[in-house]
Coordinates of C-alpha atoms and ligand atoms in Angstrom, one line a residue:
M293 CA 6.3 78.6 -62.6
G294 CA 9.8 80.2 -62.4
K295 CA 8.5 83.5 -61.3
V296 CA 6.1 82.0 -58.6
V297 CA 9.3 80.3 -57.2
V298 CA 11.4 83.5 -57.4
G299 CA 8.4 85.4 -55.6
A300 CA 8.2 82.8 -52.9
A301 CA 11.8 83.1 -52.4
V302 CA 11.7 86.8 -52.2
I303 CA 8.8 86.5 -49.6
C304 CA 10.8 84.0 -47.7
A305 CA 13.9 86.3 -47.6
A306 CA 11.7 89.2 -46.4
T307 CA 10.1 87.0 -43.6
V308 CA 13.5 85.9 -42.6
C309 CA 14.6 89.5 -42.5
A310 CA 11.6 90.6 -40.7
A311 CA 12.0 87.8 -38.0
A312 CA 15.6 88.6 -37.6
A313 CA 14.8 92.3 -37.0
L314 CA 12.2 91.1 -34.5
I315 CA 14.8 89.0 -32.6
V316 CA 17.2 91.9 -32.7
R317 CA 14.5 94.2 -31.3
H318 CA 13.5 91.7 -28.6
R319 CA 17.0 91.3 -27.6
M320 CA 17.5 95.0 -27.4
R321 CA 14.2 95.3 -25.3
C322 CA 15.6 92.4 -23.1
S323 CA 18.9 94.1 -22.7
G324 CA 17.4 97.3 -21.9
R325 CA 15.2 95.5 -19.3
W326 CA 18.2 93.7 -17.9
A327 CA 20.0 96.9 -17.7
R328 CA 17.3 98.7 -15.8
A329 CA 16.8 95.7 -13.5
M330 CA 20.7 95.9 -12.8
A331 CA 20.4 99.4 -12.2
I332 CA 17.8 98.9 -9.5
L333 CA 20.0 96.2 -8.0
R334 CA 23.2 98.3 -8.1
E335 CA 21.3 101.3 -6.6
F336 CA 20.0 99.0 -3.7
E337 CA 23.4 97.7 -3.0
E338 CA 25.0 101.3 -3.0
K339 CA 22.4 102.3 -0.4
C340 CA 22.9 99.2 1.8
A341 CA 26.6 99.8 1.9
T342 CA 28.3 99.4 5.1
P343 CA 31.9 100.5 4.8
I344 CA 34.0 100.1 8.0
G345 CA 33.7 103.9 8.7
K346 CA 29.8 103.7 8.6
L347 CA 30.0 100.6 10.9
R348 CA 32.0 102.7 13.4
Q349 CA 29.5 105.4 13.2
V350 CA 26.8 102.9 14.0
A351 CA 28.9 101.5 16.8
D352 CA 29.5 104.8 18.4
A353 CA 25.7 105.7 18.0
M354 CA 24.9 102.4 19.7
T355 CA 27.3 103.4 22.7
V356 CA 25.8 106.8 23.0
E357 CA 22.2 105.4 23.0
M358 CA 23.4 102.9 25.8
H359 CA 24.6 105.7 27.9
A360 CA 21.5 107.7 27.3
G361 CA 19.1 104.9 28.1
L362 CA 21.0 104.1 31.3
A363 CA 20.9 107.8 32.4
S364 CA 17.2 108.3 32.5
E365 CA 13.8 106.5 31.8
G366 CA 12.8 107.4 28.1
G367 CA 16.2 108.9 27.5
S368 CA 16.8 106.7 24.3
K369 CA 15.2 104.5 22.0
L370 CA 17.0 101.8 23.7
K371 CA 15.3 100.9 26.8
M372 CA 18.2 99.5 28.7
L373 CA 16.0 97.8 31.2
I374 CA 17.3 96.7 34.5
S375 CA 16.7 92.9 34.6
Y376 CA 17.3 92.6 38.5
V377 CA 19.6 89.8 37.7
D378 CA 22.6 90.8 40.0
N379 CA 23.7 87.3 40.5
L380 CA 24.8 85.3 37.4
P381 CA 25.4 81.6 37.9
T382 CA 29.1 80.7 38.9
G383 CA 29.0 77.0 38.5
N384 CA 28.8 76.4 42.1
E385 CA 25.0 76.0 42.2
R386 CA 23.5 72.7 43.5
G387 CA 20.1 71.1 43.7
L388 CA 17.1 70.5 41.4
F389 CA 15.7 73.4 39.4
Y390 CA 13.0 73.7 36.8
A391 CA 12.5 76.1 34.0
L392 CA 9.7 77.2 31.8
D393 CA 10.5 78.8 28.5
L394 CA 7.6 80.6 26.9
G395 CA 8.0 83.0 23.8
G396 CA 6.6 81.4 20.8
T397 CA 4.2 79.0 19.6
N398 CA 5.9 76.3 21.7
F399 CA 6.9 76.4 25.1
R400 CA 9.5 74.2 26.9
V401 CA 9.6 72.7 30.4
L402 CA 13.0 71.5 31.7
R403 CA 14.6 70.3 34.9
V404 CA 18.3 70.2 35.8
Q405 CA 20.3 68.6 38.7
L406 CA 23.2 70.7 39.3
G407 CA 26.2 69.2 41.2
G408 CA 28.3 72.2 42.0
K409 CA 31.8 73.1 40.6
D410 CA 32.6 69.5 39.9
G411 CA 29.4 68.0 39.1
R412 CA 28.0 70.6 37.0
V413 CA 25.0 69.7 35.1
V414 CA 24.4 66.1 36.5
N415 CA 21.2 65.5 34.8
Q416 CA 18.8 67.3 32.5
E417 CA 15.4 66.5 30.8
F418 CA 13.0 68.6 28.9
A419 CA 9.7 68.5 27.1
E420 CA 8.3 70.7 24.5
V421 CA 4.7 71.5 24.3
S422 CA 2.8 73.3 21.5
I423 CA 0.2 75.8 22.5
P424 CA -3.2 75.4 21.0
P425 CA -3.9 78.5 18.7
H426 CA -7.2 79.1 20.4
L427 CA -5.2 79.8 23.7
M428 CA -2.9 82.4 22.2
T429 CA -6.0 84.7 21.8
G430 CA -8.3 83.5 24.6
G431 CA -8.2 84.7 28.2
S432 CA -5.2 84.7 30.5
E433 CA -6.7 82.0 32.9
E434 CA -7.0 79.4 30.2
L435 CA -3.5 80.0 28.9
F436 CA -1.7 79.9 32.3
D437 CA -3.9 76.9 33.5
Y438 CA -2.8 75.1 30.3
I439 CA 0.9 75.9 31.0
A440 CA 0.6 75.0 34.7
A441 CA -1.1 71.7 33.9
E442 CA 1.6 70.7 31.3
L443 CA 4.3 71.7 33.8
A444 CA 2.6 69.6 36.6
K445 CA 2.5 66.7 34.2
F446 CA 6.2 67.1 33.6
V447 CA 7.0 67.3 37.5
K448 CA 5.1 64.0 37.8
T449 CA 7.6 62.3 35.6
E450 CA 10.6 63.4 37.7
G451 CA 12.7 60.1 38.3
E452 CA 15.2 58.7 40.6
D453 CA 18.1 60.8 38.9
F454 CA 16.7 63.9 40.4
H455 CA 16.7 65.0 44.1
L456 CA 15.0 67.8 45.9
S457 CA 16.7 68.6 49.1
P458 CA 14.2 67.5 52.0
G459 CA 11.9 70.2 53.1
R460 CA 12.5 72.3 50.2
Q461 CA 10.1 73.8 47.7
R462 CA 10.8 73.3 43.9
E463 CA 12.1 76.5 42.2
L464 CA 11.5 77.6 38.8
G465 CA 13.0 79.9 36.3
F466 CA 10.5 81.6 34.1
T467 CA 11.7 82.7 30.6
F468 CA 9.0 84.8 29.2
S469 CA 10.1 86.6 25.9
F470 CA 7.9 89.3 25.5
P471 CA 8.4 93.0 26.6
V472 CA 8.1 93.1 30.3
R473 CA 8.3 96.0 32.9
Q474 CA 10.4 94.2 35.6
L475 CA 9.7 95.1 39.3
S476 CA 12.1 92.6 40.9
I477 CA 13.7 89.4 39.9
T478 CA 10.5 87.7 40.7
S479 CA 7.8 90.1 39.4
G480 CA 7.1 92.0 36.2
T481 CA 4.1 93.3 34.3
L482 CA 3.5 92.7 30.6
I483 CA 3.7 95.8 28.5
K484 CA 2.4 94.1 25.2
W485 CA 2.2 90.9 23.5
T486 CA 4.1 90.1 20.4
K487 CA 4.5 87.1 18.1
G488 CA 0.8 86.3 17.6
F489 CA -0.4 86.3 21.1
S490 CA -3.1 88.7 22.0
I491 CA -4.6 88.2 25.4
E492 CA -5.8 91.6 26.7
D493 CA -6.5 90.7 30.2
V494 CA -2.8 89.8 31.0
V495 CA -1.4 93.2 29.7
G496 CA -0.5 95.1 32.9
Q497 CA -0.7 92.2 35.1
D498 CA 2.2 90.6 36.9
V499 CA 2.9 87.5 34.8
V500 CA 4.6 85.8 37.7
L501 CA 1.5 86.1 39.9
E502 CA -0.7 84.8 37.1
L503 CA 1.6 81.6 36.8
T504 CA 1.8 81.2 40.5
K505 CA -2.0 81.3 40.8
A506 CA -2.2 78.8 38.0
L507 CA 0.3 76.6 39.7
E508 CA -1.4 76.5 43.0
K509 CA -4.7 75.4 41.3
Q510 CA -2.7 72.4 40.0
G511 CA -1.6 71.7 43.6
L512 CA 1.9 72.2 42.5
D513 CA 4.2 73.5 45.3
M514 CA 6.6 75.5 43.1
R515 CA 8.1 78.9 43.7
V516 CA 9.1 81.4 40.7
A517 CA 12.6 82.3 41.7
A518 CA 13.6 84.2 38.4
L519 CA 11.6 85.8 35.7
V520 CA 13.8 86.6 32.7
N521 CA 13.7 86.7 28.9
D522 CA 15.5 84.5 26.2
T523 CA 18.3 87.0 26.0
I524 CA 19.1 87.1 29.8
G525 CA 18.7 83.3 29.9
T526 CA 21.2 83.0 27.2
L527 CA 23.7 85.2 29.0
A528 CA 23.2 83.2 32.1
G529 CA 23.6 79.9 30.3
G530 CA 26.8 81.2 28.6
R531 CA 28.2 82.4 31.9
Y532 CA 27.7 79.2 33.6
L533 CA 29.9 77.6 31.2
N534 CA 32.5 80.2 30.6
N535 CA 33.1 83.0 33.2
D536 CA 34.3 85.5 30.5
V537 CA 30.8 85.6 28.9
I538 CA 29.7 89.4 29.3
A539 CA 26.9 89.7 26.8
A540 CA 24.3 87.8 24.9
V541 CA 22.8 88.5 21.5
I542 CA 19.9 86.8 20.0
L543 CA 19.3 86.8 16.2
G544 CA 16.2 84.9 15.5
T545 CA 12.8 86.0 14.4
G546 CA 13.6 89.1 16.4
T547 CA 16.8 90.3 17.9
N548 CA 17.9 91.6 21.3
A549 CA 21.0 91.9 23.4
A550 CA 21.8 91.8 27.0
Y551 CA 25.1 92.5 28.9
V552 CA 26.5 92.7 32.3
E553 CA 26.8 96.3 33.5
C554 CA 28.7 97.7 36.5
A555 CA 26.0 98.8 39.0
N556 CA 27.3 102.2 39.8
A557 CA 27.3 102.9 35.9
I558 CA 23.5 103.0 36.0
P559 CA 22.3 106.5 37.0
K560 CA 18.6 105.6 36.8
W561 CA 19.3 102.8 39.3
H562 CA 17.6 104.3 42.5
G563 CA 17.8 101.2 44.6
L564 CA 20.6 100.0 46.6
L565 CA 23.8 98.7 44.8
P566 CA 23.4 95.1 44.2
K567 CA 25.6 92.7 46.2
S568 CA 27.8 91.6 43.5
G569 CA 28.2 95.1 42.0
E570 CA 26.9 93.9 38.8
M571 CA 23.6 94.3 37.0
V572 CA 22.3 92.5 33.8
I573 CA 20.8 95.1 31.3
N574 CA 18.3 94.0 29.0
M575 CA 18.9 96.4 26.1
E576 CA 16.0 95.7 23.9
W577 CA 18.3 96.7 21.0
G578 CA 15.8 95.9 18.4
N579 CA 14.4 99.4 18.8
F580 CA 17.8 101.0 18.2
R581 CA 17.8 103.5 15.4
S582 CA 20.3 106.0 14.2
S583 CA 20.7 108.4 11.0
H584 CA 23.8 106.4 10.3
L585 CA 21.9 103.1 9.6
P586 CA 21.8 102.4 5.7
I587 CA 18.0 102.5 5.2
T588 CA 16.5 102.2 1.8
E589 CA 13.1 103.1 0.4
Y590 CA 12.3 99.2 0.7
D591 CA 12.9 99.3 4.5
H592 CA 11.0 102.4 4.8
A593 CA 8.0 100.8 3.0
L594 CA 8.3 97.7 5.2
D595 CA 8.3 99.6 8.3
V596 CA 5.2 101.8 7.3
E597 CA 3.3 98.6 6.2
S598 CA 4.3 96.7 9.4
L599 CA 2.3 95.9 12.6
N600 CA 4.5 98.5 14.6
P601 CA 5.5 101.5 12.3
G602 CA 8.3 103.4 13.6
E603 CA 9.4 100.7 15.9
Q604 CA 12.1 98.2 16.1
I605 CA 13.9 99.7 13.1
F606 CA 17.3 97.9 13.8
E607 CA 15.5 94.8 14.2
K608 CA 13.8 95.4 10.8
I609 CA 16.9 95.3 9.0
I610 CA 18.9 92.6 10.7
S611 CA 16.4 89.9 11.9
G612 CA 15.0 86.8 10.5
M613 CA 11.5 87.8 10.4
Y614 CA 12.3 90.6 7.9
L615 CA 15.3 89.8 5.7
G616 CA 13.2 87.6 3.3
D617 CA 10.6 90.3 2.8
I618 CA 13.3 92.9 2.1
V619 CA 14.5 90.6 -0.9
R620 CA 11.0 90.2 -2.0
R621 CA 10.4 93.9 -2.2
V622 CA 13.5 94.5 -4.3
L623 CA 12.5 91.7 -6.6
L624 CA 9.0 93.2 -6.8
S625 CA 10.5 96.5 -7.8
M626 CA 12.7 94.8 -10.6
A627 CA 9.6 93.0 -11.7
E628 CA 7.5 96.1 -12.0
E629 CA 9.9 98.5 -13.3
A630 CA 12.2 96.5 -15.5
A631 CA 10.2 93.3 -16.2
F632 CA 12.8 91.3 -14.6
F633 CA 10.6 88.1 -14.5
G634 CA 8.9 88.8 -18.0
D635 CA 6.2 90.9 -19.3
T636 CA 3.8 90.3 -16.3
V637 CA 4.5 90.9 -12.7
P638 CA 4.3 87.5 -10.8
P639 CA 1.3 87.9 -8.6
Q640 CA 2.8 86.0 -5.7
L641 CA 5.6 88.6 -5.4
K642 CA 3.2 91.0 -4.1
V643 CA 2.2 88.9 -1.1
P644 CA 4.1 90.4 2.0
F645 CA 6.3 87.8 3.9
I646 CA 5.6 85.2 1.3
L647 CA 9.5 84.7 0.9
R648 CA 10.8 83.7 4.4
T649 CA 14.3 84.1 5.5
P650 CA 15.1 80.3 5.6
D651 CA 14.2 80.3 2.0
M652 CA 16.2 83.3 1.2
S653 CA 19.1 81.6 3.1
A654 CA 18.6 78.4 1.1
M655 CA 18.9 80.4 -2.2
H656 CA 21.9 82.2 -0.8
H657 CA 23.7 79.0 0.0
D658 CA 22.9 77.4 -3.3
T659 CA 26.1 75.9 -4.7
S660 CA 24.8 73.9 -7.6
P661 CA 26.3 74.8 -11.0
D662 CA 22.8 75.8 -12.4
L663 CA 21.4 77.3 -9.2
K664 CA 19.0 74.7 -9.1
V665 CA 17.7 75.6 -5.6
V666 CA 17.2 79.2 -6.6
G667 CA 15.3 78.0 -9.7
N668 CA 13.1 75.8 -7.4
K669 CA 12.3 78.5 -4.8
L670 CA 11.4 81.0 -7.4
K671 CA 9.1 78.5 -9.0
D672 CA 7.6 76.9 -5.9
I673 CA 7.2 80.1 -3.7
L674 CA 6.9 82.9 -6.3
G675 CA 5.3 80.9 -9.2
I676 CA 8.1 82.0 -11.6
P677 CA 9.1 79.0 -13.7
N678 CA 12.0 78.6 -16.1
T679 CA 14.5 81.3 -14.8
S680 CA 17.6 81.7 -16.6
L681 CA 21.1 81.2 -15.0
K682 CA 21.6 85.0 -15.2
T683 CA 18.6 85.8 -13.4
R684 CA 19.1 83.2 -10.6
K685 CA 22.7 84.8 -10.1
A686 CA 21.1 88.2 -9.6
V687 CA 18.9 86.9 -7.0
V688 CA 21.6 85.3 -5.2
E689 CA 23.5 88.5 -5.2
L690 CA 20.5 90.4 -3.8
C691 CA 20.2 87.9 -0.9
N692 CA 23.9 88.5 -0.3
I693 CA 23.4 92.4 -0.4
V694 CA 20.6 92.1 2.3
A695 CA 22.3 89.4 4.4
T696 CA 25.7 91.2 4.5
R697 CA 24.1 94.4 5.4
G698 CA 22.3 92.8 8.6
A699 CA 25.4 90.7 9.6
R700 CA 27.7 93.7 9.3
L701 CA 25.4 96.1 11.3
S702 CA 24.8 93.2 14.0
A703 CA 28.7 93.4 14.2
A704 CA 28.5 97.1 14.5
G705 CA 26.1 96.8 17.4
I706 CA 28.1 94.3 19.2
L707 CA 31.2 96.7 18.9
G708 CA 29.0 99.4 20.4
I709 CA 28.6 97.1 23.5
L710 CA 32.2 96.4 23.7
K711 CA 33.0 100.0 23.6
K712 CA 30.6 100.7 26.5
L713 CA 32.3 98.2 28.5
G714 CA 35.9 99.4 27.5
R715 CA 36.6 95.9 25.9
D716 CA 37.2 97.3 22.2
V717 CA 40.8 98.0 23.3
V718 CA 43.6 96.0 24.8
K719 CA 44.5 97.3 28.2
E720 CA 48.0 97.4 29.3
G721 CA 49.1 94.5 31.3
E722 CA 45.7 93.0 31.4
K723 CA 44.9 89.8 29.7
Q724 CA 41.1 90.2 29.7
R725 CA 39.1 87.5 27.7
T726 CA 35.7 88.6 26.4
V727 CA 33.1 86.2 25.4
L728 CA 29.8 86.8 23.6
A729 CA 27.0 84.3 23.8
M730 CA 25.0 84.1 20.7
D731 CA 21.8 82.2 19.9
G732 CA 18.8 82.3 17.6
G733 CA 17.8 80.5 14.3
L734 CA 19.2 83.3 12.1
Y735 CA 22.7 82.9 13.8
E736 CA 22.5 79.1 14.2
H737 CA 21.3 78.3 10.5
Y738 CA 22.3 81.2 8.2
T739 CA 25.9 80.3 7.7
E740 CA 26.8 83.3 5.4
F741 CA 25.3 85.7 7.9
R742 CA 27.1 84.3 10.8
V743 CA 30.6 84.0 9.0
C744 CA 30.0 87.6 7.8
L745 CA 29.1 88.8 11.3
E746 CA 32.2 87.2 12.8
S747 CA 34.7 88.3 10.3
T748 CA 33.2 91.9 10.3
L749 CA 33.7 91.9 14.2
K750 CA 37.3 90.9 13.7
E751 CA 37.8 93.6 11.1
L752 CA 36.2 96.3 13.4
L753 CA 38.3 95.2 16.5
G754 CA 41.6 94.6 14.7
E755 CA 44.0 91.5 15.1
E756 CA 45.3 92.3 18.6
V757 CA 42.0 92.9 20.4
S758 CA 40.0 90.1 18.4
A759 CA 42.6 87.6 19.8
N760 CA 40.9 88.2 23.0
V761 CA 37.3 88.3 21.9
S762 CA 35.3 85.4 20.9
V763 CA 31.8 84.5 19.9
E764 CA 30.3 81.4 21.1
H765 CA 27.0 79.7 20.1
S766 CA 25.2 79.2 23.5
N767 CA 22.9 76.4 22.1
D768 CA 19.4 76.8 23.8
G769 CA 20.9 78.6 26.6
S770 CA 17.8 80.3 27.3
G771 CA 16.0 77.3 28.7
I772 CA 18.7 76.0 31.0
G773 CA 19.8 79.7 31.8
A774 CA 16.4 80.5 33.5
A775 CA 16.9 77.2 35.7
L776 CA 20.5 78.5 36.5
L777 CA 19.0 81.9 37.5
A778 CA 16.5 80.2 39.6
A779 CA 19.4 78.5 41.2
S780 CA 21.5 81.7 41.7
H781 CA 18.6 83.5 42.9
S782 CA 17.2 80.7 45.2
Q783 CA 15.5 81.3 48.3
Y784 CA 17.9 78.8 50.0
L785 CA 21.0 80.7 49.0
E786 CA 21.4 82.3 52.4
V787 CA 21.1 79.1 54.1
E788 CA 23.7 77.6 52.0
D789 CA 26.0 80.5 52.5
S790 CA 25.9 80.5 56.2
Ligands
LIG1041 P1 12.5 82.8 18.0 O1 13.4 84.2 17.6 O2 11.1 83.0 17.6 O3 12.8 82.4 19.4 P2 14.4 81.1 16.8 O4 15.5 81.5 17.5 O5 14.1 79.7 16.7 O6 13.1 81.7 17.1 O7 14.7 81.5 15.3 C1 13.7 81.3 14.3 C2 14.2 82.3 13.3 O8 15.4 81.9 12.6 C3 13.0 82.1 12.1 O9 12.1 82.9 12.2 C4 13.9 82.6 10.8 O10 13.9 83.8 10.6 C5 15.3 82.3 11.2 N1 15.7 81.0 10.7 C6 15.5 79.6 10.9 N2 15.9 78.7 10.2 C7 16.6 79.5 9.4 C8 17.6 79.1 8.2 N3 17.7 78.0 7.8 N4 18.1 80.2 7.5 C9 18.1 81.4 7.8 N5 17.2 82.0 8.8 C10 16.6 80.9 9.6
LIG1042 MG1 13.9 81.8 20.8

């Protein structure tokens, strides 16, 4: 009996030892994995680094490309398109104006009653209408008929608070946020659809003409007075409220910038100098690229697998459409090469764009002690349950790396614009204020991104210059901006002037 007991005890001790050895080995394997995962994260972080010297190089490259794009057609990746907006609103505009904002799955119609310098925006109303998906890929006539019909309905609801001067036609600002080759302030041909639209028979057509035909069919006597995009609308909306606004930047699903250029600084401008001596330039800055941009293998893969490889490189590292997917790609590599989420790679992690930027932003802003939001997002979106706090912290760190790079590069791009305008320095004896109008969901909702962008711009400009430079959120300036541009390019302007 005694022997058996002793034998059992020996076996037990051996089992305990073996189990302990197994745990030690497991821990070693885990720490090996962890070290490898962290090595991937650190290497990514290094490649994303944006020290101030690099940001200055990016800003300089932006300035150089701006000059090149202005000098000749196709002279740069930056298209530097002439917008034909040579008359930004001043605040003196009067009358009733409409706007139509088309650039995504919703469009907005809007009317404003402007009361001049003192009255300003006396009254404003808008309606938002979603576009039935089948119209986004159907024929142009159906789409424009639908839009015109909705606009006609909206015009019918015009109440007593709005007054059209007798004998006048209603005028409309048309914000059309797709790539357009502008021919005048009231005409432009569609270069290509983006954002899920695909209506072949509009490409190459004048979108103002298409809209005008549809408006006529509705029996609506309305003239399109200005064709612009969201960035130019934002610039106009910002300028109306603050005369020191000289540029607008959109950071949303995509990104773009527009600014006010001195007309004689545009060599490719073959027409007459505009009255005001100013011209708004639509930079299409999402297409900027430079050897100074910190681009990693993950960005390269994202670009290659995208719908527009080789294009919109700046946009692909700073805008809302892509930031979440960059995070996903790095996590996938950590999972595949270092078993970051355990022995099997979570299949959801392989699905492109499954991790959206708003989810990334929610994880990045998680302040709960156990990073509950991160845990839930990993579980709900990527199907990864029971993550440790250590793992969650690493995910937050990754979000921070991607957002920081995007925000700092955006600031560098803005510095490039300020340099082009000579507003990156304090001029002797001049108290010139500079205001940038900003809009877009990324800027508006991703607080860490916004704060980092603004502090980086300060860092780049230095204390003295930044005291005169400010960034203002131009909330939904693009819609009202188009109405204001219809006013400042109204056919009745001459009549009023005389
Ligand atoms: P668009 O650029 O299509 O006109 P918006 O300016 O409304 O759209 O921006 C929408 C984009 O903003 C989304 O695609 C997303 O990338 C980003 N976004 C929206 N909400 C958030 C959020 N909470 N955190 C981070 N990014 C957000
Ligand atoms: Mg928008």
